[in-house]
XYZ file of C-alpha atoms in Angstrom:
536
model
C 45.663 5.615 -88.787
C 42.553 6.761 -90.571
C 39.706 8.347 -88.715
C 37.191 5.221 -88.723
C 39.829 2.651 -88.142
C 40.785 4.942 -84.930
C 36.960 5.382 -84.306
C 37.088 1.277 -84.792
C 39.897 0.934 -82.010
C 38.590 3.183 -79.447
C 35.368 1.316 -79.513
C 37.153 -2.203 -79.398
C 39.303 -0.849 -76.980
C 35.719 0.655 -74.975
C 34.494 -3.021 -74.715
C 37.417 -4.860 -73.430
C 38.066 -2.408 -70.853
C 34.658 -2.727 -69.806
C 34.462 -6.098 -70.099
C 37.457 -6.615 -67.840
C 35.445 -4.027 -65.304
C 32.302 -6.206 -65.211
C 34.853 -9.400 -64.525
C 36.808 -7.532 -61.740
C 33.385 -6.681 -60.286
C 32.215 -10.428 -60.600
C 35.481 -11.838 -59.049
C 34.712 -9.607 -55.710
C 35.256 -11.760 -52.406
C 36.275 -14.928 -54.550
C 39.815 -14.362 -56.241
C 42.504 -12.335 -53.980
C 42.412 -8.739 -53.494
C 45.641 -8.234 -54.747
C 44.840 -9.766 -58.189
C 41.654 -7.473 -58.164
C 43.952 -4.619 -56.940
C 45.986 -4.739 -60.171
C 43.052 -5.056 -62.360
C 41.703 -1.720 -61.018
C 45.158 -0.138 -61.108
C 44.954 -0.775 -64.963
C 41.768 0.501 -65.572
C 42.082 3.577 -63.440
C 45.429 4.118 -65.343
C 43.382 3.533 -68.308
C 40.656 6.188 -67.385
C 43.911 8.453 -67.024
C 45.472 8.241 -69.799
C 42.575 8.667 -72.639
C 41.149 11.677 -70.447
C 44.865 13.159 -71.098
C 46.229 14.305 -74.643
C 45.491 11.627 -77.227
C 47.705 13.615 -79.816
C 50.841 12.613 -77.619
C 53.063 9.509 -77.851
C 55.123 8.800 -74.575
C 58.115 7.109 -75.177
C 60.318 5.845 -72.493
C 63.854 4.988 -72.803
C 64.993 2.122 -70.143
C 68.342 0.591 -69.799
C 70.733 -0.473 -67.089
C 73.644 1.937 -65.625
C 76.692 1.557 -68.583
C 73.878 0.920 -71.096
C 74.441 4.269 -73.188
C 70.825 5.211 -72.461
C 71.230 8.519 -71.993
C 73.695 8.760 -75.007
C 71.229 6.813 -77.227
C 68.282 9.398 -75.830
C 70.289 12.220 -77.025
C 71.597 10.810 -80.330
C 68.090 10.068 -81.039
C 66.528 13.494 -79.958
C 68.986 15.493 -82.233
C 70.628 17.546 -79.097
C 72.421 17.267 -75.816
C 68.918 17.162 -73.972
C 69.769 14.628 -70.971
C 72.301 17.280 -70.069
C 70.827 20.370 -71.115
C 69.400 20.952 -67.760
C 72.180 21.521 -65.444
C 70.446 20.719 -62.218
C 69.282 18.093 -63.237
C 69.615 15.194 -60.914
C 70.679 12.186 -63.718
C 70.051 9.328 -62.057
C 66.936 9.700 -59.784
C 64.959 11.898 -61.917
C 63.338 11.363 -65.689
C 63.586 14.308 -68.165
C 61.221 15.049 -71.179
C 62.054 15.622 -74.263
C 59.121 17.383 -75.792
C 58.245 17.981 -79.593
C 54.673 19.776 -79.843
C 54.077 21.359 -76.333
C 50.179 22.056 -76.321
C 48.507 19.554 -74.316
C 51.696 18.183 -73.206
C 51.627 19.363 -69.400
C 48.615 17.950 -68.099
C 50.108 14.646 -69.437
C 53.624 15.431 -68.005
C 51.863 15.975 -64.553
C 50.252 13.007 -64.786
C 53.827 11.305 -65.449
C 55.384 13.473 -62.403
C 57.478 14.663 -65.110
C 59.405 17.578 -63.711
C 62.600 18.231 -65.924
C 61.107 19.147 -69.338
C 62.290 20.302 -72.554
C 61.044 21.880 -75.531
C 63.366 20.063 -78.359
C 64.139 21.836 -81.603
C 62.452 20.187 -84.489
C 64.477 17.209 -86.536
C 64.006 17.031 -89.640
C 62.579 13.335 -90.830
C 61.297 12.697 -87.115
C 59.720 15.483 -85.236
C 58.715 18.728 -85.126
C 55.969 20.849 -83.546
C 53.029 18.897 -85.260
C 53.970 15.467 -84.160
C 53.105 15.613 -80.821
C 55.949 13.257 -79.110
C 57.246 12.627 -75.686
C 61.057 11.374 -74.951
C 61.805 10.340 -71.605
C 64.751 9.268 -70.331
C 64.484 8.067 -67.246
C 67.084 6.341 -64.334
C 68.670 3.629 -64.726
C 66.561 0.489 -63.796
C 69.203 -1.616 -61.728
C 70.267 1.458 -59.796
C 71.341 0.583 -55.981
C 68.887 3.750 -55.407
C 64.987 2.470 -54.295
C 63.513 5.340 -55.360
C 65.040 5.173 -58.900
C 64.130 1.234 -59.304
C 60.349 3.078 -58.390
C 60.076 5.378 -60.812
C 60.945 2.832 -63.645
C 58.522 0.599 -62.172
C 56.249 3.209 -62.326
C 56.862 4.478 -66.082
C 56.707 1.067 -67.523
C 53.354 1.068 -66.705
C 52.804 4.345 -67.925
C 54.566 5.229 -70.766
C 52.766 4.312 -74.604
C 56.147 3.087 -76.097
C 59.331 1.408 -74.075
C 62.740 1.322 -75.723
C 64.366 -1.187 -73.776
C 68.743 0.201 -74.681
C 70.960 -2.792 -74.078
C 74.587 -3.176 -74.131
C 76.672 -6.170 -75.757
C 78.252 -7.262 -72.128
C 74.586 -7.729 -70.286
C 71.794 -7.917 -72.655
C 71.378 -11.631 -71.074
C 71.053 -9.876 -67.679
C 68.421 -11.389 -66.016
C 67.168 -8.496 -64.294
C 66.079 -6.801 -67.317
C 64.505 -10.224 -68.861
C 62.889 -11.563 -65.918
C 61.572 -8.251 -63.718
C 60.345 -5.966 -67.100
C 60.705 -7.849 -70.052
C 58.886 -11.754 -69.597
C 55.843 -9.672 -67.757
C 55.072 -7.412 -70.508
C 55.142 -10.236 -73.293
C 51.530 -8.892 -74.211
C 53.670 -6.001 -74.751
C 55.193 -6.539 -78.233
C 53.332 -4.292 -80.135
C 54.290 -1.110 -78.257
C 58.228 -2.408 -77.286
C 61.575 -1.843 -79.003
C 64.506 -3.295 -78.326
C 67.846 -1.445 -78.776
C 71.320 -2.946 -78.636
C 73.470 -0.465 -78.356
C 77.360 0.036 -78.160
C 77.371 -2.225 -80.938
C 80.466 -0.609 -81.894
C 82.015 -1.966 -79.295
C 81.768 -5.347 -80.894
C 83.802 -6.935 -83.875
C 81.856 -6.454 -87.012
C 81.115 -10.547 -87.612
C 80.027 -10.124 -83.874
C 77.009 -8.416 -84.401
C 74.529 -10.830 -86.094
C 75.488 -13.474 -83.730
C 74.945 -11.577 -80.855
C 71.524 -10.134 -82.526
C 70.099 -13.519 -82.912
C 70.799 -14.564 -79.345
C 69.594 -11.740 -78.071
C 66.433 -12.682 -80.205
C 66.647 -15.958 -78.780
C 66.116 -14.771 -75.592
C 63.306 -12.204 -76.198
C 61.161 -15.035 -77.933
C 61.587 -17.202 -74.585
C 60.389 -14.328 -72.837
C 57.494 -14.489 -74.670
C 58.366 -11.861 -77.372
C 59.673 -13.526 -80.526
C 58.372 -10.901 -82.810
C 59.416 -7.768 -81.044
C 61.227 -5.061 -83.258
C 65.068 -5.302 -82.382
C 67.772 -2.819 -83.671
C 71.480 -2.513 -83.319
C 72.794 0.912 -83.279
C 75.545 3.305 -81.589
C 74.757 6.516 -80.255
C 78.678 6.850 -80.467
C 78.738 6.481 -84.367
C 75.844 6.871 -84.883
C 75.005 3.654 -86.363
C 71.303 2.941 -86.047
C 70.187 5.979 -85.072
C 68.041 6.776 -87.810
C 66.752 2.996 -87.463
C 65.573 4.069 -84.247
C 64.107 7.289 -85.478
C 62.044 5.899 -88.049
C 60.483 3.048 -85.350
C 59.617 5.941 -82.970
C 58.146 8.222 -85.628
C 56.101 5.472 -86.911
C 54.823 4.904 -83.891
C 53.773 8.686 -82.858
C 52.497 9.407 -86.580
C 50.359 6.317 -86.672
C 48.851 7.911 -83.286
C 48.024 3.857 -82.138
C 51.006 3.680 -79.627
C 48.452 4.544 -76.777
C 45.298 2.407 -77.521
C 47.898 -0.627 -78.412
C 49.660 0.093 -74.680
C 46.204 -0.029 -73.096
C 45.551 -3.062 -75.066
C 47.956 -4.881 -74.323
C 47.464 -3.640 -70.288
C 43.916 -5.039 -70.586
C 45.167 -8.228 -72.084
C 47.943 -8.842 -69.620
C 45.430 -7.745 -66.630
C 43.131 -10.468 -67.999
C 46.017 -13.023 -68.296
C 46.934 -12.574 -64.324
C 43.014 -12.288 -63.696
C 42.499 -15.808 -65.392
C 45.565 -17.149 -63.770
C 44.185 -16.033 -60.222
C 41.179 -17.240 -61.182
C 42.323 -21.165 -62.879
C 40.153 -21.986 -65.986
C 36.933 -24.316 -66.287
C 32.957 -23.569 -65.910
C 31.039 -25.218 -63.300
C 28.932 -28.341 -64.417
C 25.785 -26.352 -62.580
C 22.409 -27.790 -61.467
C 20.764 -30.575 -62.841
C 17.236 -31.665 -62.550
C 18.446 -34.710 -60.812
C 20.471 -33.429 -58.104
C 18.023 -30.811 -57.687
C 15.172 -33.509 -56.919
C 17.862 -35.971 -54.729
C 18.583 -32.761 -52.581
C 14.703 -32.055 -51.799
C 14.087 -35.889 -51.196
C 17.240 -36.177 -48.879
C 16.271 -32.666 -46.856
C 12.701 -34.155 -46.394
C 13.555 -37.307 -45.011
C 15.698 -35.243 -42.623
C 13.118 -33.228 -41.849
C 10.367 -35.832 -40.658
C 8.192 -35.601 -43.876
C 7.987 -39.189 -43.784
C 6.513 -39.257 -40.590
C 4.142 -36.519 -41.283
C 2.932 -38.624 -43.971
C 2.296 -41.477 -42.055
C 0.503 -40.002 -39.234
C -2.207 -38.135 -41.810
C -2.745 -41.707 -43.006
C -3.447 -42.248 -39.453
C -5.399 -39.730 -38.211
C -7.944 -40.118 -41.797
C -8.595 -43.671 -40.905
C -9.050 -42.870 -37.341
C -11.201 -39.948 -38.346
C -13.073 -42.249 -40.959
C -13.511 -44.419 -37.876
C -14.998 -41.962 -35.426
C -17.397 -41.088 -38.614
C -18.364 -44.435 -40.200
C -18.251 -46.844 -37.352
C -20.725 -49.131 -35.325
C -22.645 -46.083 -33.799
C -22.667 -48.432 -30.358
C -18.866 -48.747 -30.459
C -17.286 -45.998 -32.453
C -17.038 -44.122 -29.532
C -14.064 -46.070 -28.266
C -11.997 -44.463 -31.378
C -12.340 -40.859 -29.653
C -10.142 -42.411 -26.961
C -7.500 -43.039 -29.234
C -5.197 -39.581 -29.563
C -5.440 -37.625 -33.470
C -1.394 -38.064 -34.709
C -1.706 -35.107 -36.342
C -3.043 -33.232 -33.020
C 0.415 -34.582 -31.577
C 1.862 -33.395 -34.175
C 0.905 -29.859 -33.478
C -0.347 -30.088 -37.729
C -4.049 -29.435 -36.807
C -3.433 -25.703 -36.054
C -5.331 -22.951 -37.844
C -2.479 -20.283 -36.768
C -1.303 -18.884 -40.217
C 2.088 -20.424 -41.591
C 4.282 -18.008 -40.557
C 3.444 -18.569 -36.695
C 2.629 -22.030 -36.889
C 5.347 -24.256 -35.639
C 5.516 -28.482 -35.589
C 5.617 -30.560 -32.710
C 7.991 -32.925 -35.102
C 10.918 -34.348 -33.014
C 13.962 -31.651 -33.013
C 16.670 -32.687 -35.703
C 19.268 -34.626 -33.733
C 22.736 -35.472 -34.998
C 21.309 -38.070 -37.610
C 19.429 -35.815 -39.386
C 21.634 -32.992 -39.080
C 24.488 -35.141 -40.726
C 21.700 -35.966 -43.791
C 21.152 -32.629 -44.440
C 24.465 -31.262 -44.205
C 25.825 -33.991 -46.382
C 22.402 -33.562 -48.947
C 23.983 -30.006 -49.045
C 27.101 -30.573 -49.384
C 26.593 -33.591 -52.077
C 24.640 -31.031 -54.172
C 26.877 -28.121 -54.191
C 29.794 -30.596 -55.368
C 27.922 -31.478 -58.049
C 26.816 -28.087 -58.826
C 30.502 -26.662 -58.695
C 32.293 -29.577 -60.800
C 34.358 -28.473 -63.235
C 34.917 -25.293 -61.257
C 38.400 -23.491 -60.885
C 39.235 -23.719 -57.345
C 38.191 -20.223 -55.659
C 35.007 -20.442 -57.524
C 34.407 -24.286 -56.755
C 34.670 -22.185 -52.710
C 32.352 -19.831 -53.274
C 30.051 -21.889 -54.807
C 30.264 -24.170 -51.609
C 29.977 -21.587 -49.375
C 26.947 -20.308 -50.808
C 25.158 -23.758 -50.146
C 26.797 -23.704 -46.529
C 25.075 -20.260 -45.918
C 21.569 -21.310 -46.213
C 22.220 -24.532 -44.482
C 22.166 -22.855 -41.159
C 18.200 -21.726 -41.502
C 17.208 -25.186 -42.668
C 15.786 -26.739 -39.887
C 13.686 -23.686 -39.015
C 12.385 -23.155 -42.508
C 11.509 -26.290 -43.269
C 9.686 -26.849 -39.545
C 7.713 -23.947 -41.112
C 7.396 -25.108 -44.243
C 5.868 -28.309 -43.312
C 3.436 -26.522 -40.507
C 2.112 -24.463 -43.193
C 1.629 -27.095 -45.705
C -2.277 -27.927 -46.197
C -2.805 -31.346 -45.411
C -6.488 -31.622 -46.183
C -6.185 -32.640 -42.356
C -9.782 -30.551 -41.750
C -11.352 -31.868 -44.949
C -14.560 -34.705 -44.792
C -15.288 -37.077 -47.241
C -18.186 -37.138 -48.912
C -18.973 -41.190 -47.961
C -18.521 -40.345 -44.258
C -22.383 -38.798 -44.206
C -23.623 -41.507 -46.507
C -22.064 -44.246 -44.368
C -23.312 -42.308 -40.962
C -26.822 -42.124 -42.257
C -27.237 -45.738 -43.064
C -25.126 -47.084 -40.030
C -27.560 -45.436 -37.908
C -30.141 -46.069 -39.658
C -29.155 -49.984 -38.852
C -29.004 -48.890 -35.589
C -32.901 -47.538 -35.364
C -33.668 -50.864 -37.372
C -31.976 -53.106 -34.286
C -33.243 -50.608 -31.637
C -36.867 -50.961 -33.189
C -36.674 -55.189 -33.613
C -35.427 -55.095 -29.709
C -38.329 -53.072 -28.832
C -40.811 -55.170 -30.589
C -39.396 -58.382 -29.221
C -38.983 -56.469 -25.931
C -42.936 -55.483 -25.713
C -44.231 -59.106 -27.099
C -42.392 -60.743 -24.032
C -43.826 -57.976 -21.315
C -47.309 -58.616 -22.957
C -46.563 -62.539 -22.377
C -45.142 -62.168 -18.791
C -48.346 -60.141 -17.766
C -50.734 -62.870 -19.094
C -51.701 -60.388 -21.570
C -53.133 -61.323 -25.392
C -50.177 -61.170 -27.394
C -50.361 -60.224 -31.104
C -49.458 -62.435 -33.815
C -45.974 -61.626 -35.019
C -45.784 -60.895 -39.256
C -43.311 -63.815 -40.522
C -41.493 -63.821 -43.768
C -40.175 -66.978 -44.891
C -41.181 -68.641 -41.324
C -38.746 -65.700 -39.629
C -40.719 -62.918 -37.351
C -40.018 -59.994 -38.478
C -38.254 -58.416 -35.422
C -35.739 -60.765 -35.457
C -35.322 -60.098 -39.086
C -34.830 -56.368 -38.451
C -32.522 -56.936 -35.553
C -30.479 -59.415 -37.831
C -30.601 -57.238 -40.657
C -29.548 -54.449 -38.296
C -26.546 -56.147 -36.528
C -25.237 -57.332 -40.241
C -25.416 -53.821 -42.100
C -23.715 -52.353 -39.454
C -20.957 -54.695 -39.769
C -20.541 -54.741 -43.282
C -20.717 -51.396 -43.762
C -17.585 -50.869 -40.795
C -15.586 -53.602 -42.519
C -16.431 -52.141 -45.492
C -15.755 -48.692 -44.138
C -12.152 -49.722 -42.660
C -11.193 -50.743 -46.540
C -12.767 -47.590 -48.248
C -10.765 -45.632 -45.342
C -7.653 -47.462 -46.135
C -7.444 -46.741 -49.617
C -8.418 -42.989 -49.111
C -5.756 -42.689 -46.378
C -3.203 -43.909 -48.686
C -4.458 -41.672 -51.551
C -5.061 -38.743 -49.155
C -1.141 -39.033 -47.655
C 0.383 -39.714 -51.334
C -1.313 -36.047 -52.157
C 0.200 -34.501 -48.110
C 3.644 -36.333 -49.515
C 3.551 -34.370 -52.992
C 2.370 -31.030 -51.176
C 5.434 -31.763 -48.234
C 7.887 -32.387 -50.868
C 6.895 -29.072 -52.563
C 7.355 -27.035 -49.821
C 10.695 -28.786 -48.727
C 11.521 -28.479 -52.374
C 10.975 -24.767 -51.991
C 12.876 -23.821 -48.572
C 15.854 -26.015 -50.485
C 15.373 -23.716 -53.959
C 15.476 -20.451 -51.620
C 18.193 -21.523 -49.055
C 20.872 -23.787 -51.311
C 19.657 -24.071 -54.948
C 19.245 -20.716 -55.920
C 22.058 -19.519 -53.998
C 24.378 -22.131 -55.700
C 22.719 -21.456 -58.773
C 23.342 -17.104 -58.442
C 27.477 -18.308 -58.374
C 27.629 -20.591 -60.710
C 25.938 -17.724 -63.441
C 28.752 -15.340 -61.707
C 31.220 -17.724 -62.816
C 29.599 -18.363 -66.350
C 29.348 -14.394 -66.370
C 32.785 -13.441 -65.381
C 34.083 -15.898 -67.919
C 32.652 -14.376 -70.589
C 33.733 -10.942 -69.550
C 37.425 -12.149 -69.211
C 36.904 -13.848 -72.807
C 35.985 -10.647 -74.166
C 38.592 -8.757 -71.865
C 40.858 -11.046 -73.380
């Protein structure tokens, strides 16, 4: 592998592992800790293995007891390695076979690799320079739990596994269905060895080849490298020489193993996870939420009563100056209402009625409605999270939006300018009766005393007192009916501005408790699928 295709492979190899970071971090308290567990187990193992020696190819030998493993592992290595060390205890502990020995332990540390050997150079496969790693290691059906660990544990640690099979169980389902089917993302970095083969009648061999390669390709690997050799004969030795050597020379065993970790971590990641991205929030269910949440919380009856209290206000201001006075007896709705108060928002608080179950059921089911929405389309953990985002906010509701709507500004303090026009002139009427009484009043004392009464000014045959008296008496009733319309139509303009202003604020409290809540989820799950697409 040249330089800048390696450079190329590290940094493609740099991205998906941190993409499938960033989606591990995103999936945190929605999918199961155990999927998240293995995704960190990878990347730590990951982190590992590129801080150890990158000029060293680790390949594993695994097969099941009567496989020839160990056989194959020394027919391959060139000497009687898997029984070179005396003490060695075969079947519970792996041994190394080691060709290039500087920068080799930390690595063999790593792998708890205990029994090592320096190997003698072989000529057409490894020497000093190539930097390679044999290990043969116990068998992986052994009746020993320890043994069964330590494969368990190498076949996720090793660069390249050489899975040795024998003629009489290469169908075994132990090998196929525990090692084999769950590293299908494997292919790249697995051989397949069936070995013994002399064991078998020559026109034997194909056929039991190609079902053996019938049965790889259901386990998900129908291009995986298979050989047939005997470490008794010798047969396919070399075969198996050349596929190792490739493998360490081409130095790409590692960052392929990695790769296909990352890709099969993202595979059980997605799987945990389910596919699908949530259908998120539209304006529409965005503006039915706010509208539901303030009929719930009273807005409509805030509404009404600053109607009320304008026109009663209007009332008190514009009225017959004689009888006006009865309005102050009536009691200001919005006074009731406790929406009057100068207090600043924070403090203020609503007399509204307390939510009771009817309006508690709207609101929950507002919520509820709009995080369904929100989360259609959803894989199921997410479509929960997403939910329970909404349900966290739904708690604080009812307080917030009793605030909300005590510090809304409902122009409740605010005159209009008509009010002093219409005061001016009612009382003005007023003086004009008050002064026509008093003329009329002091032309019949002057008559009852016997004394010379004044002519009285006419116009149009009608005395001019009882002219301002009428005139009097019918401006100030035209301009109270008159008032009562104006006030009408400025209450109803004056509450349709209060409803905008209530709906805003309710609009708000929903954004900060449930919509952008729901909203911060459903970008996790946009974000985490794009990390797992590029983990991928």
């Amino acid at each position: 592998m040249s330089r800048h295709s390696g450079a190329r492979e590290t940094t493609r190899l740099d991205r998906r592992l941190e993409a499938l970071n960033d989606a591990r971090e995103l999936a945190g308290g929605v999918l199961p800790d155990e999927a998240l567990d293995g995704v960190l187990e990878v990347l730590e193992r990951a982190s590992s293995r590129r801080s150890l020696s990158g000029d060293h190819t680790v390949v594993g030998f695994f097969g099941a007891t009567g496989s020839g493993k160990s056989s194959l592992f020394n027919a391959v290595s060139g000497a009687e390695i898997a029984t070179a060390a005396a003490r060695r205890p075969t079947t519970s502990e792996p041994l190394a076979g080691v060709w290039g020995s500087a920068g080799s332990e930390p690595l063999l540390d790593w792998l708890e690799v205990r029994q090592r050997h320096h190997a003698a150079p072989v000529g057409g496969f490894a020497d000093g320079d190539t930097g390679l790693i044999l290990l043969d290691l116990p068998d992986f059906d052994s009746t020993r739990e320890a043994n069964r660990e330590v494969v368990r544990r190498m076949v996720g640690l090793v660069d390249v596994l050489v899975w040795v099979l024998d003629p009489q169980k290469y169908a075994d389902a132990a090998v196929h269905q525990d090692f084999l089917a769950p590293l299908a993302s494997h292919g790249a970095v697995t051989l397949v060895v069936l070995n013994q083969v002399d064991r078998l009648p020559g026109q034997d061999v194909q056929p039991v080849l190609a079902s053996l390669r019938g049965i790889l390709a259901r386990d998900g690997l129908p291009g995986v490298q298979i050989m047939a050799a005997s470490a008794l004969t010798g047969t396919g030795v070399q075969d198996v020489r050349t596929a190792i050597r490739r493998a360490a020379v081409q130095r790409k065993a590692q960052a392929q193993r990695l790769a296909a970790d990352v890709t099969r971590a993202a595979e059980l990641l997605g799987k945990a996870s389910g596919d699908g991205e949530a259908a998120g929030i539209k304006a529409a269910s965005r503006s039915r939420l706010a509208d539901e949440l303030a009929t719930a919380a009273n807005v409509p009856v805030v509404v009404r009563a600053v109607a009320a209290s304008y026109r009663l206000e209007a009332t008190r201001r514009t009225g017959w100056p004689v009888t006006r006075w009865l309005s102050r007896l009536r009691p200001d709705p919005l006074r009731r209402l406790n929406l009057r108060s100068n207090a600043p928002a924070e403090l203020n608080r609503s007399s509204l009625p307390a939510a009771g179950a009817p309006e508690r059921a709207r609101a929950d089911a507002a919520v509820r409605d709009f995080a369904d929405a929100a989360s259609a389309g959803a894989p199921g953990p997410w479509r929960a999270a997403i939910r329970g985002a909404a349900r966290e906010g739904r708690e604080r509701l009812p307080d917030a939006l009793d605030q909300a709507i005590a510090g809304t500004d409902l122009a409740a303090n605010r005159r209009s300018w008509w009010w002093q026009v219409f005061n001016v002139v009612q009382w003005l009427a007023l003086v004009t009766v008050l002064g026509g009484l008093g003329w009329l009043g002091v032309l019949a004392g002057l008559g009852y005393l016997q004394l010379p009464v004044p002519e009285v000014p006419l116009v149009e045959g009608w005395p001019v007192p009882t002219l301002m008296i009428a005139l009097g008496v019918v401006l100030g009733i035209v301009l109270a009916l008159s008032g009562r319309f104006i006030a009408g139509a400025a209450a109803r303009s004056r509450a349709r501005k209060a409803r905008r202003r209530l709906h805003a604020a309710v609009a708000k409290v929903a954004g900060e408790l449930v919509v952008e809540p729901v909203d911060a989820e459903v970008r996790r799950l946009q974000a985490f699928n794009a990390a797992l697409e590029a983990a991928r």
